[in-house]
PDB file of C-alpha atoms in Angstrom:
ATOM      1  CA  UNK A  11      78.379  50.818-122.079  1.00  0.00           C
ATOM      2  CA  UNK A  12      78.624  54.056-120.861  1.00  0.00           C
ATOM      3  CA  UNK A  13      76.529  53.447-117.784  1.00  0.00           C
ATOM      4  CA  UNK A  14      79.023  50.367-116.943  1.00  0.00           C
ATOM      5  CA  UNK A  15      82.327  53.250-117.186  1.00  0.00           C
ATOM      6  CA  UNK A  16      80.318  56.361-114.915  1.00  0.00           C
ATOM      7  CA  UNK A  17      80.401  55.994-111.076  1.00  0.00           C
ATOM      8  CA  UNK A  18      76.658  56.583-109.402  1.00  0.00           C
ATOM      9  CA  UNK A  19      74.891  55.606-111.804  1.00  0.00           C
ATOM     10  CA  UNK A  20      73.623  52.274-109.510  1.00  0.00           C
ATOM     11  CA  UNK A  21      71.092  52.702-106.917  1.00  0.00           C
ATOM     12  CA  UNK A  22      71.665  55.518-104.296  1.00  0.00           C
ATOM     13  CA  UNK A  23      70.543  54.359-101.600  1.00  0.00           C
ATOM     14  CA  UNK A  24      71.774  50.991-101.969  1.00  0.00           C
ATOM     15  CA  UNK A  25      75.215  52.226-102.768  1.00  0.00           C
ATOM     16  CA  UNK A  26      75.439  54.420 -99.960  1.00  0.00           C
ATOM     17  CA  UNK A  27      74.884  51.368 -97.750  1.00  0.00           C
ATOM     18  CA  UNK A  28      77.163  49.436 -99.148  1.00  0.00           C
ATOM     19  CA  UNK A  29      80.025  52.133 -99.206  1.00  0.00           C
ATOM     20  CA  UNK A  30      79.511  52.563 -95.312  1.00  0.00           C
ATOM     21  CA  UNK A  31      78.356  48.922 -94.765  1.00  0.00           C
ATOM     22  CA  UNK A  32      75.301  50.087 -93.373  1.00  0.00           C
ATOM     23  CA  UNK A  33      73.221  47.027 -93.541  1.00  0.00           C
ATOM     24  CA  UNK A  34      75.876  45.103 -95.341  1.00  0.00           C
ATOM     25  CA  UNK A  35      76.795  42.210 -93.256  1.00  0.00           C
ATOM     26  CA  UNK A  36      79.678  40.229 -94.310  1.00  0.00           C
ATOM     27  CA  UNK A  37      77.479  36.929 -95.019  1.00  0.00           C
ATOM     28  CA  UNK A  38      73.900  38.566 -95.732  1.00  0.00           C
ATOM     29  CA  UNK A  39      71.390  38.111 -93.609  1.00  0.00           C
ATOM     30  CA  UNK A  40      74.084  36.738 -90.795  1.00  0.00           C
ATOM     31  CA  UNK A  41      73.841  32.969 -92.519  1.00  0.00           C
ATOM     32  CA  UNK A  42      76.318  30.939 -93.059  1.00  0.00           C
ATOM     33  CA  UNK A  43      76.847  32.025 -97.434  1.00  0.00           C
ATOM     34  CA  UNK A  44      77.509  29.604 -99.771  1.00  0.00           C
ATOM     35  CA  UNK A  45      80.950  30.114 -99.382  1.00  0.00           C
ATOM     36  CA  UNK A  46      81.989  30.594 -96.141  1.00  0.00           C
ATOM     37  CA  UNK A  47      84.425  34.225 -95.726  1.00  0.00           C
ATOM     38  CA  UNK A  48      83.312  35.665 -99.132  1.00  0.00           C
ATOM     39  CA  UNK A  49      82.617  39.619 -97.888  1.00  0.00           C
ATOM     40  CA  UNK A  50      81.695  42.605-100.015  1.00  0.00           C
ATOM     41  CA  UNK A  51      85.490  43.471 -99.593  1.00  0.00           C
ATOM     42  CA  UNK A  52      86.326  40.311-101.109  1.00  0.00           C
ATOM     43  CA  UNK A  53      84.052  40.808-103.796  1.00  0.00           C
ATOM     44  CA  UNK A  54      85.256  44.490-104.235  1.00  0.00           C
ATOM     45  CA  UNK A  55      89.112  43.327-103.884  1.00  0.00           C
ATOM     46  CA  UNK A  56      89.212  40.515-106.426  1.00  0.00           C
ATOM     47  CA  UNK A  57      87.098  43.300-109.079  1.00  0.00           C
ATOM     48  CA  UNK A  58      90.101  45.624-108.547  1.00  0.00           C
ATOM     49  CA  UNK A  59      92.257  42.620-109.146  1.00  0.00           C
ATOM     50  CA  UNK A  60      90.214  42.221-112.396  1.00  0.00           C
ATOM     51  CA  UNK A  61      89.948  45.927-113.849  1.00  0.00           C
ATOM     52  CA  UNK A  62      94.099  46.478-112.977  1.00  0.00           C
ATOM     53  CA  UNK A  63      94.694  43.463-115.070  1.00  0.00           C
ATOM     54  CA  UNK A  64      92.473  44.035-117.820  1.00  0.00           C
ATOM     55  CA  UNK A  65      90.885  47.642-117.562  1.00  0.00           C
ATOM     56  CA  UNK A  66      87.004  47.848-117.193  1.00  0.00           C
ATOM     57  CA  UNK A  67      86.564  45.995-120.825  1.00  0.00           C
ATOM     58  CA  UNK A  68      87.468  42.900-118.006  1.00  0.00           C
ATOM     59  CA  UNK A  69      85.246  43.640-115.828  1.00  0.00           C
ATOM     60  CA  UNK A  70      81.864  41.566-115.435  1.00  0.00           C
ATOM     61  CA  UNK A  71      80.067  39.967-112.828  1.00  0.00           C
ATOM     62  CA  UNK A  72      80.788  36.830-114.294  1.00  0.00           C
ATOM     63  CA  UNK A  73      83.886  37.607-114.286  1.00  0.00           C
ATOM     64  CA  UNK A  74      84.824  38.404-110.971  1.00  0.00           C
ATOM     65  CA  UNK A  75      82.328  35.920-109.745  1.00  0.00           C
ATOM     66  CA  UNK A  76      84.798  33.220-111.608  1.00  0.00           C
ATOM     67  CA  UNK A  77      87.724  34.709-109.543  1.00  0.00           C
ATOM     68  CA  UNK A  78      86.017  34.132-105.870  1.00  0.00           C
ATOM     69  CA  UNK A  79      84.855  30.769-106.894  1.00  0.00           C
ATOM     70  CA  UNK A  80      80.999  31.275-106.850  1.00  0.00           C
ATOM     71  CA  UNK A  81      78.170  31.522-109.404  1.00  0.00           C
ATOM     72  CA  UNK A  82      77.322  35.085-110.195  1.00  0.00           C
ATOM     73  CA  UNK A  83      73.876  34.811-108.587  1.00  0.00           C
ATOM     74  CA  UNK A  84      75.737  34.129-105.621  1.00  0.00           C
ATOM     75  CA  UNK A  85      77.915  37.477-106.036  1.00  0.00           C
ATOM     76  CA  UNK A  86      74.847  39.118-106.750  1.00  0.00           C
ATOM     77  CA  UNK A  87      73.501  38.422-102.803  1.00  0.00           C
ATOM     78  CA  UNK A  88      76.778  40.899-102.040  1.00  0.00           C
ATOM     79  CA  UNK A  89      76.927  43.353-104.547  1.00  0.00           C
ATOM     80  CA  UNK A  90      73.378  44.441-107.015  1.00  0.00           C
ATOM     81  CA  UNK A  91      75.000  44.925-109.939  1.00  0.00           C
ATOM     82  CA  UNK A  92      78.200  46.452-111.726  1.00  0.00           C
ATOM     83  CA  UNK A  93      77.331  49.781-111.420  1.00  0.00           C
ATOM     84  CA  UNK A  94      77.450  49.799-107.569  1.00  0.00           C
ATOM     85  CA  UNK A  95      80.464  47.847-107.602  1.00  0.00           C
ATOM     86  CA  UNK A  96      82.652  50.837-109.660  1.00  0.00           C
ATOM     87  CA  UNK A  97      81.218  53.051-107.219  1.00  0.00           C
ATOM     88  CA  UNK A  98      83.173  49.992-104.290  1.00  0.00           C
ATOM     89  CA  UNK A  99      85.769  49.833-105.956  1.00  0.00           C
ATOM     90  CA  UNK A 100      86.665  53.496-106.787  1.00  0.00           C
ATOM     91  CA  UNK A 101      85.957  54.310-103.021  1.00  0.00           C
ATOM     92  CA  UNK A 102      88.367  51.381-102.091  1.00  0.00           C
ATOM     93  CA  UNK A 103      91.531  52.555-104.273  1.00  0.00           C
ATOM     94  CA  UNK A 104      91.007  56.515-103.048  1.00  0.00           C
ATOM     95  CA  UNK A 105      90.768  54.886 -99.024  1.00  0.00           C
ATOM     96  CA  UNK A 106      93.896  52.884 -99.547  1.00  0.00           C
ATOM     97  CA  UNK A 107      95.967  55.793-100.769  1.00  0.00           C
ATOM     98  CA  UNK A 108      99.076  56.866 -98.890  1.00  0.00           C
ATOM     99  CA  UNK A 109      98.277  59.968 -96.982  1.00  0.00           C
ATOM    100  CA  UNK A 110     101.385  61.637 -95.659  1.00  0.00           C
ATOM    101  CA  UNK A 111     100.637  64.205 -93.351  1.00  0.00           C
ATOM    102  CA  UNK A 112     101.421  67.894 -93.645  1.00  0.00           C
ATOM    103  CA  UNK A 113     104.006  68.982 -91.608  1.00  0.00           C
ATOM    104  CA  UNK A 114     103.834  72.022 -89.813  1.00  0.00           C
ATOM    105  CA  UNK A 115     105.232  75.097 -91.767  1.00  0.00           C
ATOM    106  CA  UNK A 116     105.347  73.224 -95.158  1.00  0.00           C
ATOM    107  CA  UNK A 117     104.828  75.625 -97.830  1.00  0.00           C
ATOM    108  CA  UNK A 118     101.718  75.222 -99.593  1.00  0.00           C
ATOM    109  CA  UNK A 119     103.515  74.352-102.927  1.00  0.00           C
ATOM    110  CA  UNK A 120     104.796  71.194-101.874  1.00  0.00           C
ATOM    111  CA  UNK A 121     101.883  70.132 -99.844  1.00  0.00           C
ATOM    112  CA  UNK A 122      99.692  70.409-103.031  1.00  0.00           C
ATOM    113  CA  UNK A 123     102.457  68.731-105.534  1.00  0.00           C
ATOM    114  CA  UNK A 124     102.280  66.054-102.624  1.00  0.00           C
ATOM    115  CA  UNK A 125      98.632  65.805-103.534  1.00  0.00           C
ATOM    116  CA  UNK A 126      99.644  66.025-107.382  1.00  0.00           C
ATOM    117  CA  UNK A 127     102.021  63.012-107.040  1.00  0.00           C
ATOM    118  CA  UNK A 128      99.659  60.988-104.740  1.00  0.00           C
ATOM    119  CA  UNK A 129      96.796  60.958-107.687  1.00  0.00           C
ATOM    120  CA  UNK A 130      99.444  60.499-110.443  1.00  0.00           C
ATOM    121  CA  UNK A 131     100.755  57.660-108.849  1.00  0.00           C
ATOM    122  CA  UNK A 132      97.130  56.377-107.821  1.00  0.00           C
ATOM    123  CA  UNK A 133      96.162  56.271-111.907  1.00  0.00           C
ATOM    124  CA  UNK A 134      99.562  54.779-112.869  1.00  0.00           C
ATOM    125  CA  UNK A 135      98.612  52.331-110.444  1.00  0.00           C
ATOM    126  CA  UNK A 136      94.907  51.994-111.414  1.00  0.00           C
ATOM    127  CA  UNK A 137      94.767  52.640-114.985  1.00  0.00           C
ATOM    128  CA  UNK A 138      91.208  51.348-114.960  1.00  0.00           C
ATOM    129  CA  UNK A 139      90.273  54.521-113.314  1.00  0.00           C
ATOM    130  CA  UNK A 140      91.024  57.121-115.737  1.00  0.00           C
ATOM    131  CA  UNK A 141      88.649  55.068-118.355  1.00  0.00           C
ATOM    132  CA  UNK A 142      85.913  55.751-115.324  1.00  0.00           C
ATOM    133  CA  UNK A 143      83.806  58.888-115.638  1.00  0.00           C
ATOM    134  CA  UNK A 144      83.459  60.350-111.805  1.00  0.00           C
ATOM    135  CA  UNK A 145      80.847  63.505-111.986  1.00  0.00           C
ATOM    136  CA  UNK A 146      78.616  61.892-109.533  1.00  0.00           C
ATOM    137  CA  UNK A 147      81.569  60.910-107.097  1.00  0.00           C
ATOM    138  CA  UNK A 148      80.436  57.891-104.439  1.00  0.00           C
ATOM    139  CA  UNK A 149      80.200  59.361-100.592  1.00  0.00           C
ATOM    140  CA  UNK A 150      81.713  56.701 -99.216  1.00  0.00           C
ATOM    141  CA  UNK A 151      84.844  56.735 -97.097  1.00  0.00           C
ATOM    142  CA  UNK A 152      87.164  56.754 -99.328  1.00  0.00           C
ATOM    143  CA  UNK A 153      86.004  59.800-100.937  1.00  0.00           C
ATOM    144  CA  UNK A 154      85.543  61.346 -98.241  1.00  0.00           C
ATOM    145  CA  UNK A 155      88.606  61.253 -96.487  1.00  0.00           C
ATOM    146  CA  UNK A 156      90.964  61.808 -99.344  1.00  0.00           C
ATOM    147  CA  UNK A 157      88.246  64.989-100.137  1.00  0.00           C
ATOM    148  CA  UNK A 158      89.296  65.959 -96.210  1.00  0.00           C
ATOM    149  CA  UNK A 159      92.981  65.541 -96.967  1.00  0.00           C
ATOM    150  CA  UNK A 160      93.744  67.133 -99.473  1.00  0.00           C
ATOM    151  CA  UNK A 161      91.694  70.360 -98.944  1.00  0.00           C
ATOM    152  CA  UNK A 162      94.510  70.613 -96.103  1.00  0.00           C
ATOM    153  CA  UNK A 163      96.831  71.146 -98.801  1.00  0.00           C
ATOM    154  CA  UNK A 164      95.318  74.552 -99.077  1.00  0.00           C
ATOM    155  CA  UNK A 165      94.126  75.505 -95.518  1.00  0.00           C
ATOM    156  CA  UNK A 166      95.629  78.524 -93.721  1.00  0.00           C
ATOM    157  CA  UNK A 167      96.628  80.366 -97.501  1.00  0.00           C
ATOM    158  CA  UNK A 168      94.377  82.765 -97.376  1.00  0.00           C
ATOM    159  CA  UNK A 169      91.755  81.078 -99.920  1.00  0.00           C
ATOM    160  CA  UNK A 170      88.001  80.779 -99.052  1.00  0.00           C
ATOM    161  CA  UNK A 171      86.172  77.497 -98.689  1.00  0.00           C
ATOM    162  CA  UNK A 172      84.827  77.712-102.583  1.00  0.00           C
ATOM    163  CA  UNK A 173      88.100  79.180-103.534  1.00  0.00           C
ATOM    164  CA  UNK A 174      89.855  76.288-102.147  1.00  0.00           C
ATOM    165  CA  UNK A 175      87.382  73.218-103.469  1.00  0.00           C
ATOM    166  CA  UNK A 176      87.832  75.334-106.933  1.00  0.00           C
ATOM    167  CA  UNK A 177      91.607  74.849-106.774  1.00  0.00           C
ATOM    168  CA  UNK A 178      91.990  71.400-105.641  1.00  0.00           C
ATOM    169  CA  UNK A 179      89.539  70.593-108.707  1.00  0.00           C
ATOM    170  CA  UNK A 180      91.563  72.576-111.030  1.00  0.00           C
ATOM    171  CA  UNK A 181      94.959  70.170-109.655  1.00  0.00           C
ATOM    172  CA  UNK A 182      92.831  66.790-109.464  1.00  0.00           C
ATOM    173  CA  UNK A 183      91.945  67.950-113.195  1.00  0.00           C
ATOM    174  CA  UNK A 184      94.860  68.588-114.411  1.00  0.00           C
ATOM    175  CA  UNK A 185      96.483  65.287-112.747  1.00  0.00           C
ATOM    176  CA  UNK A 186      93.621  63.042-114.666  1.00  0.00           C
ATOM    177  CA  UNK A 187      94.430  64.526-118.356  1.00  0.00           C
ATOM    178  CA  UNK A 188      97.910  64.136-117.861  1.00  0.00           C
ATOM    179  CA  UNK A 189      97.837  60.604-116.681  1.00  0.00           C
ATOM    180  CA  UNK A 190      95.638  59.647-119.127  1.00  0.00           C
ATOM    181  CA  UNK A 191      97.572  61.076-121.836  1.00  0.00           C
ATOM    182  CA  UNK A 192     101.105  58.880-119.855  1.00  0.00           C
ATOM    183  CA  UNK A 193      98.741  55.838-119.831  1.00  0.00           C
ATOM    184  CA  UNK A 194      97.412  56.155-123.443  1.00  0.00           C
ATOM    185  CA  UNK A 195     101.369  56.679-124.695  1.00  0.00           C
ATOM    186  CA  UNK A 196     102.263  53.164-122.275  1.00  0.00           C
ATOM    187  CA  UNK A 197      99.570  51.297-124.628  1.00  0.00           C
ATOM    188  CA  UNK A 198     100.604  52.603-128.246  1.00  0.00           C
ATOM    189  CA  UNK A 199     104.040  51.543-127.068  1.00  0.00           C
ATOM    190  CA  UNK A 200     103.019  47.795-125.873  1.00  0.00           C
ATOM    191  CA  UNK A 201     100.489  47.591-128.161  1.00  0.00           C
ATOM    192  CA  UNK A 202     102.845  48.341-131.192  1.00  0.00           C
ATOM    193  CA  UNK A 203     105.709  46.500-133.168  1.00  0.00           C
ATOM    194  CA  UNK A 204     108.103  49.679-132.539  1.00  0.00           C
ATOM    195  CA  UNK A 205     109.357  51.664-129.896  1.00  0.00           C
ATOM    196  CA  UNK A 206     108.692  55.420-130.324  1.00  0.00           C
ATOM    197  CA  UNK A 207     112.668  55.481-130.979  1.00  0.00           C
ATOM    198  CA  UNK A 208     112.196  53.272-133.475  1.00  0.00           C
ATOM    199  CA  UNK A 209     109.043  54.353-135.275  1.00  0.00           C
ATOM    200  CA  UNK A 210     110.904  58.229-135.354  1.00  0.00           C
ATOM    201  CA  UNK A 211     113.778  55.830-136.935  1.00  0.00           C
ATOM    202  CA  UNK A 212     111.966  54.240-139.665  1.00  0.00           C
ATOM    203  CA  UNK A 213     109.856  57.348-141.032  1.00  0.00           C
ATOM    204  CA  UNK A 214     113.163  59.968-140.621  1.00  0.00           C
ATOM    205  CA  UNK A 215     114.354  59.488-143.263  1.00  0.00           C
ATOM    206  CA  UNK A 216     110.594  60.386-145.268  1.00  0.00           C
ATOM    207  CA  UNK A 217     110.327  63.289-142.819  1.00  0.00           C
ATOM    208  CA  UNK A 218     113.458  64.426-144.193  1.00  0.00           C
ATOM    209  CA  UNK A 219     112.948  64.707-147.256  1.00  0.00           C
ATOM    210  CA  UNK A 220     108.944  66.135-147.175  1.00  0.00           C
ATOM    211  CA  UNK A 221     109.094  68.403-144.183  1.00  0.00           C
ATOM    212  CA  UNK A 222     110.662  71.493-145.821  1.00  0.00           C
ATOM    213  CA  UNK A 223     112.305  73.462-143.603  1.00  0.00           C
ATOM    214  CA  UNK A 224     111.817  76.411-145.319  1.00  0.00           C
ATOM    215  CA  UNK A 225     107.898  76.283-145.454  1.00  0.00           C
ATOM    216  CA  UNK A 226     108.077  74.836-141.217  1.00  0.00           C
ATOM    217  CA  UNK A 227     111.009  76.882-140.097  1.00  0.00           C
ATOM    218  CA  UNK A 228     108.882  76.573-136.283  1.00  0.00           C
ATOM    219  CA  UNK A 229     107.953  73.234-136.560  1.00  0.00           C
ATOM    220  CA  UNK A 230     111.440  72.069-137.748  1.00  0.00           C
ATOM    221  CA  UNK A 231     113.258  73.760-135.212  1.00  0.00           C
ATOM    222  CA  UNK A 232     111.033  73.236-132.065  1.00  0.00           C
ATOM    223  CA  UNK A 233     110.561  69.523-133.303  1.00  0.00           C
ATOM    224  CA  UNK A 234     113.961  68.594-133.649  1.00  0.00           C
ATOM    225  CA  UNK A 235     115.196  70.493-129.682  1.00  0.00           C
ATOM    226  CA  UNK A 236     112.027  68.878-128.183  1.00  0.00           C
ATOM    227  CA  UNK A 237     112.878  65.012-129.832  1.00  0.00           C
ATOM    228  CA  UNK A 238     116.730  65.826-128.753  1.00  0.00           C
ATOM    229  CA  UNK A 239     115.290  66.575-125.318  1.00  0.00           C
ATOM    230  CA  UNK A 240     112.889  64.301-125.062  1.00  0.00           C
ATOM    231  CA  UNK A 241     114.930  61.449-126.464  1.00  0.00           C
ATOM    232  CA  UNK A 242     111.637  60.457-128.515  1.00  0.00           C
ATOM    233  CA  UNK A 243     108.461  61.833-129.029  1.00  0.00           C
ATOM    234  CA  UNK A 244     107.329  62.505-125.688  1.00  0.00           C
ATOM    235  CA  UNK A 245     108.542  62.114-122.068  1.00  0.00           C
ATOM    236  CA  UNK A 246     105.779  61.747-119.779  1.00  0.00           C
ATOM    237  CA  UNK A 247     107.513  63.255-116.285  1.00  0.00           C
ATOM    238  CA  UNK A 248     108.936  66.490-118.119  1.00  0.00           C
ATOM    239  CA  UNK A 249     105.284  66.690-119.354  1.00  0.00           C
ATOM    240  CA  UNK A 250     103.821  66.404-115.995  1.00  0.00           C
ATOM    241  CA  UNK A 251     106.770  68.620-114.273  1.00  0.00           C
ATOM    242  CA  UNK A 252     106.259  71.190-116.227  1.00  0.00           C
ATOM    243  CA  UNK A 253     102.499  71.594-116.526  1.00  0.00           C
ATOM    244  CA  UNK A 254     102.269  70.994-112.578  1.00  0.00           C
ATOM    245  CA  UNK A 255     104.704  74.074-112.154  1.00  0.00           C
ATOM    246  CA  UNK A 256     102.375  76.101-114.357  1.00  0.00           C
ATOM    247  CA  UNK A 257      99.204  74.774-112.278  1.00  0.00           C
ATOM    248  CA  UNK A 258     101.043  76.192-109.022  1.00  0.00           C
ATOM    249  CA  UNK A 259     101.680  79.291-110.560  1.00  0.00           C
ATOM    250  CA  UNK A 260      98.267  79.722-111.655  1.00  0.00           C
ATOM    251  CA  UNK A 261      97.164  79.568-107.992  1.00  0.00           C
ATOM    252  CA  UNK A 262      99.667  81.695-106.535  1.00  0.00           C
ATOM    253  CA  UNK A 263      98.171  84.608-107.983  1.00  0.00           C
ATOM    254  CA  UNK A 264      95.075  83.406-106.028  1.00  0.00           C
ATOM    255  CA  UNK A 265      96.897  83.688-102.574  1.00  0.00           C
ATOM    256  CA  UNK A 266      96.587  87.242-100.490  1.00  0.00           C
ATOM    257  CA  UNK A 267      99.556  89.060-100.544  1.00  0.00           C
ATOM    258  CA  UNK A 268      99.660  89.380 -96.727  1.00  0.00           C
ATOM    259  CA  UNK A 269      98.921  85.562 -96.137  1.00  0.00           C
ATOM    260  CA  UNK A 270     102.023  83.867 -94.692  1.00  0.00           C
ATOM    261  CA  UNK A 271     101.676  81.543 -96.852  1.00  0.00           C
ATOM    262  CA  UNK A 272     103.303  83.725 -99.364  1.00  0.00           C
TER     263      UNK A 272
END
């Protein structure tokens, strides 16, 4: 199960060939395939659609084959297995991300915010990404294009190359964490018979009786203030904006005082 939720778990050589379409013709062997028009790209697109709809649990080679109208054995002539398919899916969604160009002279905080916003949108658009462990990312065109673009947010601010890589990793790690929390909250509300507001209303009478403000003065005061501000138990937008601002404040300490980025 762990292998089926991790990147980089397939055959490295075959995965790289498929990622860069090196030695992977649209129809294996250059001959007409079992289904005219079927390609590696079509297989990847079908797999992404399944994962978008039902998460990684819904993604099986049999399910992909059924969506494409072919037998599982036919599918294996295009992609060796699920491990390689996950790498292809990840690289594909990375390659398809919107990547607005950074304007000349644009403040670094705005550039980094644009990177963070784009990654948050990617997670929310493809929730299965939050389920996937990406310790060894597939070094395909999507991963490399994304990395090249996002490093540009830190170019020219006075950081050395290692610090640029670390800063980007820090930002992306924050985005992944808050996106996963937001997706969990959405799943709970979707699967529950109660919205957050309804859940709170149902429990408030009992909580009012058992939670003693004198025993928990800070928890009571801060909790009530937060509930009013969030209009519920949690505000994903506020959590993201507040956390990103703190991440940017921390990165600002790394930028040399004499840098033009200041």
